[in-house]
Short mmCIF file of C-alpha atoms and ligand atoms in Angstrom, two decimals:
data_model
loop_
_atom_site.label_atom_id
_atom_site.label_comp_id
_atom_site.label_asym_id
_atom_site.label_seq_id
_atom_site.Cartn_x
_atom_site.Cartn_y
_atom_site.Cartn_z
CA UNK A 1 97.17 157.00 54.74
CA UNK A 2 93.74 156.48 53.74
CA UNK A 3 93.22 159.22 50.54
CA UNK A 4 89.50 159.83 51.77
CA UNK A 5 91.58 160.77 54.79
CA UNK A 6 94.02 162.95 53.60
CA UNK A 7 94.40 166.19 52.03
CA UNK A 8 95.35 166.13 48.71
CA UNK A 9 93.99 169.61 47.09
CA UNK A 10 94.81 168.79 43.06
CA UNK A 11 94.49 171.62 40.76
CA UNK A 12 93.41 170.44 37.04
CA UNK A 13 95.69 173.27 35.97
CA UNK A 14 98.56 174.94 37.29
CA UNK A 15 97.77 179.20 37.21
CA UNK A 16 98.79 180.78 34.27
CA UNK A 17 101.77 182.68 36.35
CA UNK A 18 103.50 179.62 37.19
CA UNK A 19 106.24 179.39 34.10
CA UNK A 20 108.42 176.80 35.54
CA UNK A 21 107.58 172.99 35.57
CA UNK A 22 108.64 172.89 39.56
CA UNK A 23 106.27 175.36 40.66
CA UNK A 24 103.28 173.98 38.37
CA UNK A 25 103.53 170.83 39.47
CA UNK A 26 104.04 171.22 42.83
CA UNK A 27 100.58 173.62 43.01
CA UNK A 28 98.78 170.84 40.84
CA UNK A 29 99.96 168.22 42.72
CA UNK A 30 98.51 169.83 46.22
CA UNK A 31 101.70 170.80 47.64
CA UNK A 32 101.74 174.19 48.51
CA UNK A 33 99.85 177.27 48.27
CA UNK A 34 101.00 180.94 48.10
CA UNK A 35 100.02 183.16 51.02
CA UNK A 36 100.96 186.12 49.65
CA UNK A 37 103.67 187.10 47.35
CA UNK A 38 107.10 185.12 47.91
CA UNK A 39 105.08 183.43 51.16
CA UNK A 40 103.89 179.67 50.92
CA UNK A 41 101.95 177.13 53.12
CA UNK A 42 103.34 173.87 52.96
CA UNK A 43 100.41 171.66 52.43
CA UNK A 44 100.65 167.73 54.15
CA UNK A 45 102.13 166.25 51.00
CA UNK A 46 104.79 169.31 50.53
CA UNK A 47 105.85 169.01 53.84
CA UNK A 48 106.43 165.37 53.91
CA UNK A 49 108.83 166.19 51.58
CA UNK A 50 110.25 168.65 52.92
CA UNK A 51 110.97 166.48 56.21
CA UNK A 52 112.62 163.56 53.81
CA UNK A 53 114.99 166.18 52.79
CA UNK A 54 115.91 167.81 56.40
CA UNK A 55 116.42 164.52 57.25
CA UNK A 56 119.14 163.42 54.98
CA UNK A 57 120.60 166.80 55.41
CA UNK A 58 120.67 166.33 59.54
CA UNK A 59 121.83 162.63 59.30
CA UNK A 60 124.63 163.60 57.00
CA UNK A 61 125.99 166.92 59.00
CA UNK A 62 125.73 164.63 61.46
CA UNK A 63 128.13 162.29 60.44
CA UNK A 64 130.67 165.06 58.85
CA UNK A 65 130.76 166.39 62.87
CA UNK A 66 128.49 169.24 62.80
CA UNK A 67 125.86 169.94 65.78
CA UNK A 68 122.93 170.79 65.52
CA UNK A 69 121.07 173.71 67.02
CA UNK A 70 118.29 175.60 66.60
CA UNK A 71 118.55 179.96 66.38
CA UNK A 72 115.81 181.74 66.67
CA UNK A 73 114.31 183.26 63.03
CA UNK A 74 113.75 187.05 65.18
CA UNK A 75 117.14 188.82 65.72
CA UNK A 76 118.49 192.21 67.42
CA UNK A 77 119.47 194.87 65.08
CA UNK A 78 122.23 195.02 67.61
CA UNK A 79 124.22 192.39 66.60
CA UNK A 80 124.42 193.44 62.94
CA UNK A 81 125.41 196.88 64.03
CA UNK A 82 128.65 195.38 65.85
CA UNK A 83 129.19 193.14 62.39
CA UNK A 84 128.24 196.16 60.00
CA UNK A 85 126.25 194.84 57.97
CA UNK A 86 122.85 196.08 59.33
CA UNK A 87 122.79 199.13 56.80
CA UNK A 88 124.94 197.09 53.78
CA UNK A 89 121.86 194.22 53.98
CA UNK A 90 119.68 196.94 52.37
CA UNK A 91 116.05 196.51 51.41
CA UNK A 92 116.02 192.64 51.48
CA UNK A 93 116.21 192.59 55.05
CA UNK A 94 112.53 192.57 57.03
CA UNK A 95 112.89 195.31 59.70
CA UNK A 96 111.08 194.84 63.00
CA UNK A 97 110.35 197.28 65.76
CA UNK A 98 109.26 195.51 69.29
CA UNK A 99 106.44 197.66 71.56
CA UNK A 100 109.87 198.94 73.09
CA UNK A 101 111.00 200.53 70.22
CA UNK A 102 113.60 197.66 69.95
CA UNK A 103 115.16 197.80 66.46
CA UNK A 104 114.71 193.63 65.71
CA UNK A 105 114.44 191.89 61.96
CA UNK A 106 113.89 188.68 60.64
CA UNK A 107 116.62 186.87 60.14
CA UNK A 108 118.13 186.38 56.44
CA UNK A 109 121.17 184.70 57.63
CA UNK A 110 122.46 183.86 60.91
CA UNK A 111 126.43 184.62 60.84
CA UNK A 112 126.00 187.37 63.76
CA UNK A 113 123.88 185.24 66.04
CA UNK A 114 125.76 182.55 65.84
CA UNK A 115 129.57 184.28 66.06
CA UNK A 116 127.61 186.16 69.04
CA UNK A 117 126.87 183.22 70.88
CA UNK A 118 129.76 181.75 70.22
CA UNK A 119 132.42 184.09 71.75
CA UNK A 120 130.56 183.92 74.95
CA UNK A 121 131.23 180.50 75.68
CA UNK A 122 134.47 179.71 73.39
CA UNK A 123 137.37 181.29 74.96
CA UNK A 124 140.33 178.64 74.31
CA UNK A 125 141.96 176.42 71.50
CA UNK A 126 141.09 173.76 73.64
CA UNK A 127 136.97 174.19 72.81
CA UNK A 128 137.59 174.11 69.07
CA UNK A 129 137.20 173.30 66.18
CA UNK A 130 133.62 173.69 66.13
CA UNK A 131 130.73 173.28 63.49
CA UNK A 132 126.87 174.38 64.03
CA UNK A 133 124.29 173.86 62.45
CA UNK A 134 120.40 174.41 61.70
CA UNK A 135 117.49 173.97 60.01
CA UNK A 136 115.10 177.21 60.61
CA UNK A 137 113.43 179.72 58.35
CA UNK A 138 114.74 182.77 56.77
CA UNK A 139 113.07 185.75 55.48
CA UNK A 140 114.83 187.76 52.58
CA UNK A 141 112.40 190.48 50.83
CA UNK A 142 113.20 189.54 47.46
CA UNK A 143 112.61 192.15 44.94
CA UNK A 144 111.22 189.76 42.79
CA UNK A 145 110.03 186.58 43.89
CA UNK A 146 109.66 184.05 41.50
CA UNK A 147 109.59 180.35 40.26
CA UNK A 148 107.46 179.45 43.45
CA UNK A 149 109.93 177.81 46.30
CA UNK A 150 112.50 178.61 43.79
CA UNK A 151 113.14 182.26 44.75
CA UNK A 152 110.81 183.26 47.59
CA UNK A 153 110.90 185.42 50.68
CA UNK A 154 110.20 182.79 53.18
CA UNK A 155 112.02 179.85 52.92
CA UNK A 156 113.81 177.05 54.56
CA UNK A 157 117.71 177.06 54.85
CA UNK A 158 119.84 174.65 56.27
CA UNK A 159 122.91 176.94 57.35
CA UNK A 160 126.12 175.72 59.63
CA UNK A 161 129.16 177.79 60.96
CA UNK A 162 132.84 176.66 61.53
CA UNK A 163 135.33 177.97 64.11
CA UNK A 164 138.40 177.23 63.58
CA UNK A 165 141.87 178.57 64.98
CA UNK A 166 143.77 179.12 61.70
CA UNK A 167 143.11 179.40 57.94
CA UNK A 168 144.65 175.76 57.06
CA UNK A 169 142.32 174.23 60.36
CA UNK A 170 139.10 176.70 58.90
CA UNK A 171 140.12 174.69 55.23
CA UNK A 172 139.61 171.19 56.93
CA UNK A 173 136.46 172.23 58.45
CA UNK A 174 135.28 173.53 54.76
CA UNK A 175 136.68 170.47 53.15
CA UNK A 176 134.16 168.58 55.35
CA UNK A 177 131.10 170.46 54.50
CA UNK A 178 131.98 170.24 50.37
CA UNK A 179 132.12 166.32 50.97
CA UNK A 180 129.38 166.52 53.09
CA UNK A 181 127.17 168.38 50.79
CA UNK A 182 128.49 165.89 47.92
CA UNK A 183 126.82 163.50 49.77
CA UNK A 184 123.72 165.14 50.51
CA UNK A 185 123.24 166.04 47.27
CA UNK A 186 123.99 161.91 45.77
CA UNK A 187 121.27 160.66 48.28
CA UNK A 188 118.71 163.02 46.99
CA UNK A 189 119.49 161.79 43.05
CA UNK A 190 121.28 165.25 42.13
CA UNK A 191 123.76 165.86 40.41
CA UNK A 192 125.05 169.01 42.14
CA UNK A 193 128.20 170.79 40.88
CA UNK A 194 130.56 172.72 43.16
CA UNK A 195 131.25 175.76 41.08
CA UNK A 196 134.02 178.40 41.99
CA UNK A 197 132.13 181.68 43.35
CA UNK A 198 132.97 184.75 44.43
CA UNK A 199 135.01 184.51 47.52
CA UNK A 200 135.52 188.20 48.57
CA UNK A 201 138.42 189.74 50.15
CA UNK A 202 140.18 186.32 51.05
CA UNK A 203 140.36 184.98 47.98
CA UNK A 204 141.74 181.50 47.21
CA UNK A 205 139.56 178.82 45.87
CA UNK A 206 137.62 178.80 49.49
CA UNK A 207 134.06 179.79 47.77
CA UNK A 208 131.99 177.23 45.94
CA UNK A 209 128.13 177.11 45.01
CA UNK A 210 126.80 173.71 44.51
CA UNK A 211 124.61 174.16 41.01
CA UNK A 212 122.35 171.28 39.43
CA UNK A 213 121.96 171.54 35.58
CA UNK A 214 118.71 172.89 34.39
CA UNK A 215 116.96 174.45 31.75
CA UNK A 216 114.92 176.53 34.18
CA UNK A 217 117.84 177.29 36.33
CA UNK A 218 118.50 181.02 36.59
CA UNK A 219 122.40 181.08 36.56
CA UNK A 220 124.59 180.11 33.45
CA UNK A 221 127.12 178.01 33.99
CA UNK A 222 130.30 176.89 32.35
CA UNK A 223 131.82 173.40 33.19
CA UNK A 224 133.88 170.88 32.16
CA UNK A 225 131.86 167.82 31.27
CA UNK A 226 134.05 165.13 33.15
CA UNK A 227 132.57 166.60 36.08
CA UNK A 228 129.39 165.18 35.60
CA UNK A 229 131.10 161.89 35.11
CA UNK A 230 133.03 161.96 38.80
CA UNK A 231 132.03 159.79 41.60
CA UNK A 232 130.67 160.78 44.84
CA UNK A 233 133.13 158.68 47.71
CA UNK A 234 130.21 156.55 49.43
CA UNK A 235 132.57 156.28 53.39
CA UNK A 236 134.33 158.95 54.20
CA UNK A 237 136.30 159.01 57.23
CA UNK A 238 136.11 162.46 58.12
CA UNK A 239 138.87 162.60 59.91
CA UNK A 240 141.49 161.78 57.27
CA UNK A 241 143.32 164.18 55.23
CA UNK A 242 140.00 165.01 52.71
CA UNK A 243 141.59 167.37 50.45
CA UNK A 244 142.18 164.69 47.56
CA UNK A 245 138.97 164.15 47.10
CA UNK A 246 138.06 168.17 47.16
CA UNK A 247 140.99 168.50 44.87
CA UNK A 248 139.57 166.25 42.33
CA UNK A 249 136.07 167.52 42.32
CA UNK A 250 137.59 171.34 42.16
CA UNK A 251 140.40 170.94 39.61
CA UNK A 252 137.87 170.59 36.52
CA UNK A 253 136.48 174.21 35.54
CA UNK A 254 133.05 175.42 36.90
CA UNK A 255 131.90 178.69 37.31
CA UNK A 256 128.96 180.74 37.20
CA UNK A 257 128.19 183.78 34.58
CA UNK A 258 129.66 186.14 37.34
CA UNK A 259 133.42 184.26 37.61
CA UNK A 260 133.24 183.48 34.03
CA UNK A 261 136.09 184.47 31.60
CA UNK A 262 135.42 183.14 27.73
CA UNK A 263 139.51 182.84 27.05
CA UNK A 264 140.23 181.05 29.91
CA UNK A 265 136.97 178.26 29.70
CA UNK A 266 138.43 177.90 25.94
CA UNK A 267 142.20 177.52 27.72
CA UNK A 268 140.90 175.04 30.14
CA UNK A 269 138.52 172.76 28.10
CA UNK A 270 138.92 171.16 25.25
CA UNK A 271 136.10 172.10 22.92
CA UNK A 272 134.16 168.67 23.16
CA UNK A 273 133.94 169.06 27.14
CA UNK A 274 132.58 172.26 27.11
CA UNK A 275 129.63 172.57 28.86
CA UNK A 276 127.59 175.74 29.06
CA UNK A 277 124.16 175.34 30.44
CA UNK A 278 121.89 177.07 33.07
CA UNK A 279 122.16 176.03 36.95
CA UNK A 280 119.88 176.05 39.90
CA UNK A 281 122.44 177.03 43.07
CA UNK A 282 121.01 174.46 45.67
CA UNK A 283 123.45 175.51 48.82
CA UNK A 284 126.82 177.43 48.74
CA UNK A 285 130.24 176.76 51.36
CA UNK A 286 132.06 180.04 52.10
CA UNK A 287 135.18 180.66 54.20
CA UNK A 288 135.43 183.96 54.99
CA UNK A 289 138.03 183.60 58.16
CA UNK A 290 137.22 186.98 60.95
CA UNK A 291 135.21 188.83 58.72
CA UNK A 292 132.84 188.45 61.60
CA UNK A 293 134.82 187.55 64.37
CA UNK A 294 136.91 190.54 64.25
CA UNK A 295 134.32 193.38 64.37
CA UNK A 296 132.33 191.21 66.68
CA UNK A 297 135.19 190.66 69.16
CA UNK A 298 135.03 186.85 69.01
CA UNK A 299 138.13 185.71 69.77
CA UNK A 300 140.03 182.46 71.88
CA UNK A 301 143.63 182.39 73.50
CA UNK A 302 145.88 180.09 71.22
CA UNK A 303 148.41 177.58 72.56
CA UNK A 304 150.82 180.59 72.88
CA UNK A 305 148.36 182.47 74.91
CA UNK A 306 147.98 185.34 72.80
CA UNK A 307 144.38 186.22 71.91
CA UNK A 308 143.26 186.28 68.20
CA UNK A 309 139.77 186.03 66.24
CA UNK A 310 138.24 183.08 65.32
CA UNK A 311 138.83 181.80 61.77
CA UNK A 312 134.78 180.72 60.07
CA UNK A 313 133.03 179.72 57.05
CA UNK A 314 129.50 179.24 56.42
CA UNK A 315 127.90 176.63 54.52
CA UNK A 316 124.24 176.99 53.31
CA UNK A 317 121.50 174.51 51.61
CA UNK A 318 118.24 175.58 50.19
CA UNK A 319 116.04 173.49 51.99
CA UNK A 320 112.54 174.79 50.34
CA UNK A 321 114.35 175.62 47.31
CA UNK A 322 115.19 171.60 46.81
CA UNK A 323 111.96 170.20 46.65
CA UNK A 324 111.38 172.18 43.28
CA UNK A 325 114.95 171.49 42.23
CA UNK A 326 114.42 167.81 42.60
CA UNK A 327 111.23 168.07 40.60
CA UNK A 328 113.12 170.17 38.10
CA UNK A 329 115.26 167.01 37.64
CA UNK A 330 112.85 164.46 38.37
CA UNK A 331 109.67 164.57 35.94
CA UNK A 332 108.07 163.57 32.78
CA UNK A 333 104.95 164.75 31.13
CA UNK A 334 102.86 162.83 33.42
CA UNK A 335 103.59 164.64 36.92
CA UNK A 336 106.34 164.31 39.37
CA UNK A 337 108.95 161.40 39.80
CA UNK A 338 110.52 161.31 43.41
CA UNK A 339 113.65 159.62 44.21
CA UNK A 340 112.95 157.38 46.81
CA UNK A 341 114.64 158.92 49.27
CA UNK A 342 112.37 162.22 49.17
CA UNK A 343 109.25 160.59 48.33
CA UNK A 344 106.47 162.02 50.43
CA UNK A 345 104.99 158.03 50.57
CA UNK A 346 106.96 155.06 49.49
CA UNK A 347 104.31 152.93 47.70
CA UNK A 348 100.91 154.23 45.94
CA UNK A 349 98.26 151.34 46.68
CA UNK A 350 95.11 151.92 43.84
CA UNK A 351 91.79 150.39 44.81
CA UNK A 352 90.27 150.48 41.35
CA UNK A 353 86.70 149.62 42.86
CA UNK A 354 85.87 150.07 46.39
CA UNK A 355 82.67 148.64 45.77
CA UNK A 356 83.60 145.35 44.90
CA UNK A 357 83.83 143.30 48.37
CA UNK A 358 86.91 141.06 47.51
CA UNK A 359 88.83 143.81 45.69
CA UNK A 360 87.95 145.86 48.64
CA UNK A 361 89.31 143.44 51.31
CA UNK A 362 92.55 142.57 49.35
CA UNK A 363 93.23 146.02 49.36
CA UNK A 364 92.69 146.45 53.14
CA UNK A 365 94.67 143.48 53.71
CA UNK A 366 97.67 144.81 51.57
CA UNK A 367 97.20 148.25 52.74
CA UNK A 368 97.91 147.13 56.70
CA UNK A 369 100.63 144.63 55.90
CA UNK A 370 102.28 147.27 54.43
CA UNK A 371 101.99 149.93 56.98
CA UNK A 372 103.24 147.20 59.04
CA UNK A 373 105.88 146.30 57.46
CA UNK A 374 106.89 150.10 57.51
CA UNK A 375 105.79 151.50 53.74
CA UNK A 376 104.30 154.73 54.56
CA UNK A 377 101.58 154.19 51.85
CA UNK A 378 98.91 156.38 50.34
CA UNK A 379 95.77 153.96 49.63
CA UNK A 380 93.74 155.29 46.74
CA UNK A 381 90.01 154.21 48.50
CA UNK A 382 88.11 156.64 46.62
CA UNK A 383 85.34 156.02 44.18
CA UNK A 384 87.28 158.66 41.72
CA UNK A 385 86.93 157.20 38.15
CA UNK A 386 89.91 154.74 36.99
CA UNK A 387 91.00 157.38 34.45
CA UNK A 388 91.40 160.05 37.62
CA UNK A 389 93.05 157.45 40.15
CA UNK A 390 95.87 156.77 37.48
CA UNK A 391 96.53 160.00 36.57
CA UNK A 392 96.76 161.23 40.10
CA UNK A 393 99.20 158.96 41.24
CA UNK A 394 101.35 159.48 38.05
CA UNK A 395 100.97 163.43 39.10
CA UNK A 396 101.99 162.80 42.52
CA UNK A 397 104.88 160.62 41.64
CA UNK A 398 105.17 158.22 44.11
CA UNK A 399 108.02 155.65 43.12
CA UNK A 400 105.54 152.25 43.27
CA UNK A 401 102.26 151.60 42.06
CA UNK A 402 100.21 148.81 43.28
CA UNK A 403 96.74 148.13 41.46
CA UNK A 404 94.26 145.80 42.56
CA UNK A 405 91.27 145.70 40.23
CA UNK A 406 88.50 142.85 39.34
CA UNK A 407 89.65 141.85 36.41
CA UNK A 408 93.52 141.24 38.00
CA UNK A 409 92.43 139.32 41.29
CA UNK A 410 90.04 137.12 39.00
CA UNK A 411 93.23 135.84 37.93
CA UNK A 412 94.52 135.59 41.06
CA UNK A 413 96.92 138.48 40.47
CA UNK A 414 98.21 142.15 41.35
CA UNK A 415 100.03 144.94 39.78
CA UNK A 416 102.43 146.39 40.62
CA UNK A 417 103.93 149.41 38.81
CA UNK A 418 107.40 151.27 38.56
CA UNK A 419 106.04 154.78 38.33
CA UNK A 420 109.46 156.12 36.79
CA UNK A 421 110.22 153.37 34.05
CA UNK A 422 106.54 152.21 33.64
CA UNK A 423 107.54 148.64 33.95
CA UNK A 424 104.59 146.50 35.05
CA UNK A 425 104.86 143.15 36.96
CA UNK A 426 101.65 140.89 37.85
CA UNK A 427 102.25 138.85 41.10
CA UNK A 428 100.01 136.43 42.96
CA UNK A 429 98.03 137.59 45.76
CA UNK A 430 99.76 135.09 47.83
CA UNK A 431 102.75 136.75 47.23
CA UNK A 432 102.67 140.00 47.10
CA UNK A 433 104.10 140.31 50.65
CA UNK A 434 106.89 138.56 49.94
CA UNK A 435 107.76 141.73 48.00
CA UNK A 436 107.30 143.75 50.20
CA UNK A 437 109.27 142.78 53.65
CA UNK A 438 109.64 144.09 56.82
CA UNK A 439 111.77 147.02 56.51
CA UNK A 440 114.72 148.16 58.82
P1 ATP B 1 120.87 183.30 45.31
O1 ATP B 1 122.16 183.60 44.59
O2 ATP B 1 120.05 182.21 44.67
O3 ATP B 1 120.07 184.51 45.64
P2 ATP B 1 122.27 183.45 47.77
O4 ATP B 1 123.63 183.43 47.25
O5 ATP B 1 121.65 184.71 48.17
O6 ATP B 1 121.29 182.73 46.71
P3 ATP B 1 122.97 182.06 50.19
O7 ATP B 1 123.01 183.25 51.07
O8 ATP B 1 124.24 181.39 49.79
O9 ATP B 1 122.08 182.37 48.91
O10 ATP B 1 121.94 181.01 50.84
C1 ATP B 1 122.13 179.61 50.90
C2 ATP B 1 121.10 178.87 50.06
O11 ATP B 1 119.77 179.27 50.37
C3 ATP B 1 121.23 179.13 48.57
O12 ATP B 1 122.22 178.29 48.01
C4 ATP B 1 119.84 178.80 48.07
O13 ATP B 1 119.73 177.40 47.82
C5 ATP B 1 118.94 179.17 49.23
N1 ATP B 1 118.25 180.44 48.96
C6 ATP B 1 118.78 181.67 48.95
N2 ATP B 1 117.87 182.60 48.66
C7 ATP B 1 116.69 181.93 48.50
C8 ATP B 1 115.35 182.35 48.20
N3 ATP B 1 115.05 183.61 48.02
N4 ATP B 1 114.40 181.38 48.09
C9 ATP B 1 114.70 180.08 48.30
N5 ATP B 1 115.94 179.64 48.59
C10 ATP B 1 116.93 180.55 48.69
MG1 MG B 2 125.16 182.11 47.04
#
């Protein structure tokens, strides 16, 4: 992508209102731009990223056995009338009345529409276990929005469902989503904590919120340090016996300000491994067996042919919300970082003079070779100053840098520079593609 093509609105300053480093750097860096209150357009370069990260998210549901679907974001009030919870939501839910008088809202979670569908087509033991998922938006009025993405009312949730027949089959499902979300959270260079949460009238340690560590993060958290030290199992065979490796990562304590007890952190952890800090919850696994199923009449004939409800859980990721939580973890005082697997481009190519003819056609020449080789690549072609086309890339954060200036190709030579570490290699012209291969 040609930058004189593109649309890449910078802001010189981020507004005065925006007190987390997430949310100013993703409005100076031409990401997004508020709508109204809690409501955000996701500019080219913000959305790019927010593909990257649906992406790994599919792929990796995927791959844990989860299908994906798509729900629509408008529901009937009906359906949260059978579950209950249409008058317990409260005021965070956005109420909708059709031309018919139709009482309809926009959907903050999808746990009726789904357990709806599902007990009109699942009827046996024989058609589960089951897990759905999708990737749609959600609207939750938020009293007070805030931190950008962060908190907002529209935003992007990844959210799945499992039907299972019993508790210890709903526990397997679960077990896969926590490893799955592990995983998700690895590829995306976060260090993501499952913390014990509130798990309501079931109880058991079936409840966790995954929480990175950050300054800016609005929980507090307690953990034990050798958490951050545990490794994330690269292939999983998800259909072995996974509760070793959830044991492991749930034995260490975690919890959040609202499951936190001072006497028993102190009990649990010896004083150098405490860790108290604040958190940023990035998605949350629940098993909540027929809270839903029951009231909602979903229910399947067992082996014994006598009819029961269907035992669920419901695992969510903050889509929207992880852009700025990778940026919360992924900065430095010159602009955004990405981790290569998010990165909205994969190299940064900087034409330091567009007039100059030879610096000009090297630059073509790299720019297609790389697009060929598959880099998606943003080429700097502007006549910007040198000062401004630096600084700009370093904002938007793009993992490589190549430069191609006068001075450099009179010596036969290119740049190229690691945007996180700032290390700088010169390579011949002739070469440069050599670094740069065909990609699979
Ligand atoms: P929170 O405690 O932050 O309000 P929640 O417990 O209400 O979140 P869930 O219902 O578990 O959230 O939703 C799943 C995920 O969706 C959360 O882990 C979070 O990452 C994301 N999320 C929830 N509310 C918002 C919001 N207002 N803006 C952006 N992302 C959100
Ligand atoms: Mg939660």
């Amino acid at each position: 992508m040609r930058l004189t093509n593109y649309f890449l609105p910078l802001l010189k300053e981020a507004p005065k209102d925006a007190d987390v480093i997430s949310h100013q750097l993703m409005l100076r860096a031409g990401m997004v731009k508020q709508s109204s209150s809690g409501i955000y357009i996701w500019l080219p370069m913000g959305l790019a990223v927010l593909k990257k990260i649906e992406q790994i998210i599919r792929e990796e549901q995927s791959k844990a056995g989860a299908l994906e679907m798509l729900m629509p974001t408008i529901q009937t009030a009906d359906i949260w009338k059978k579950s209950g919870r249409y008058e317990d939501y409260g005021k965070e839910m956005l109420r909708i009345v059709d031309r018919h008088d139709r009482e309809m809202l926009y959907g903050p979670t999808n746990e009726e529409q789904i357990t709806d569908l599902v007990s009109s087509f699942i009827k046996s033991y024989k058609n589960i276990p089951k897990i759905f998922f999708h990737i749609q938006w959600k609207f939750r009025d938020e009293i007070r929005p805030r931190f950008g993405v962060m908190r907002c009312r529209e935003f992007l949730m990844k959210d799945a469902y499992s039907f299972d027949i019993s508790e210890s089959e709903g526990k397997r499902s679960y077990n896969k989503m926590f490893i799955s979300y592990l995983k998700i959270f690895k590829k995306m260079e976060l260090n993501a904590i499952p913390m014990k949460a509130e798990s309501g009238p079931i109880g058991g340690n079936m409840s966790h919120e995954f929480i990175i560590l950050a300054k800016t993060g609005e929980s507090r958290v307690f953990i034990d340090k050798t958490l951050l030290r545990l490794e994330v199992p690269d292939d999983v065979n998800y259909n072995e016996n996974l509760s070793e490796i959830v044991d492991k990562w749930t034995a260490p304590f975690a919890v959040t300000e609202d499951m936190y007890n001072e006497d028993e952190f102190h009990k649990n952890v010896t004083i150098n491994n405490r860790v108290e800090e604040k958190g940023i919850e990035v998605g949350h696994v629940f098993f909540f067996g027929d809270k839903y199923t029951k009231p909602m009449n979903a229910t399947i004939q067992n082996k014994e042919g006598k009819v029961i409800p269907l035992q669920c859980g419901s695992y969510g990721i903050g889509v929207s919300r992880l852009v700025a939580a990778i940026i919360e973890a992924h900065h430095d005082d010159k602009g955004i970082v990405w981790p290569k697997s998010v990165s909205p481009f994969d190299i940064s190519l900087i034409n330091l003079k567009p007039s100059n003819a030879d610096v000009n056609n090297i630059c073509n020449r790299i720019y297609e070779n790389l697009e060929k080789n598959r880099y998606h690549t943003i080429y700097d072609d502007t006549d910007s100053s040198i000062g401004e086309k630096f600084s700009r890339m370093d904002l938007i954060g793009i993992p490589i840098q190549i430069i191609v200036g006068p001075n450099s190709i009179k010596e036969g030579k290119i740049e190229i520079k690691d945007r996180k570490t700032d290390l700088r290699k010169f390579v011949k012209i002739s070469e440069i593609f050599n670094e740069f291969p065909l990609k699979d």
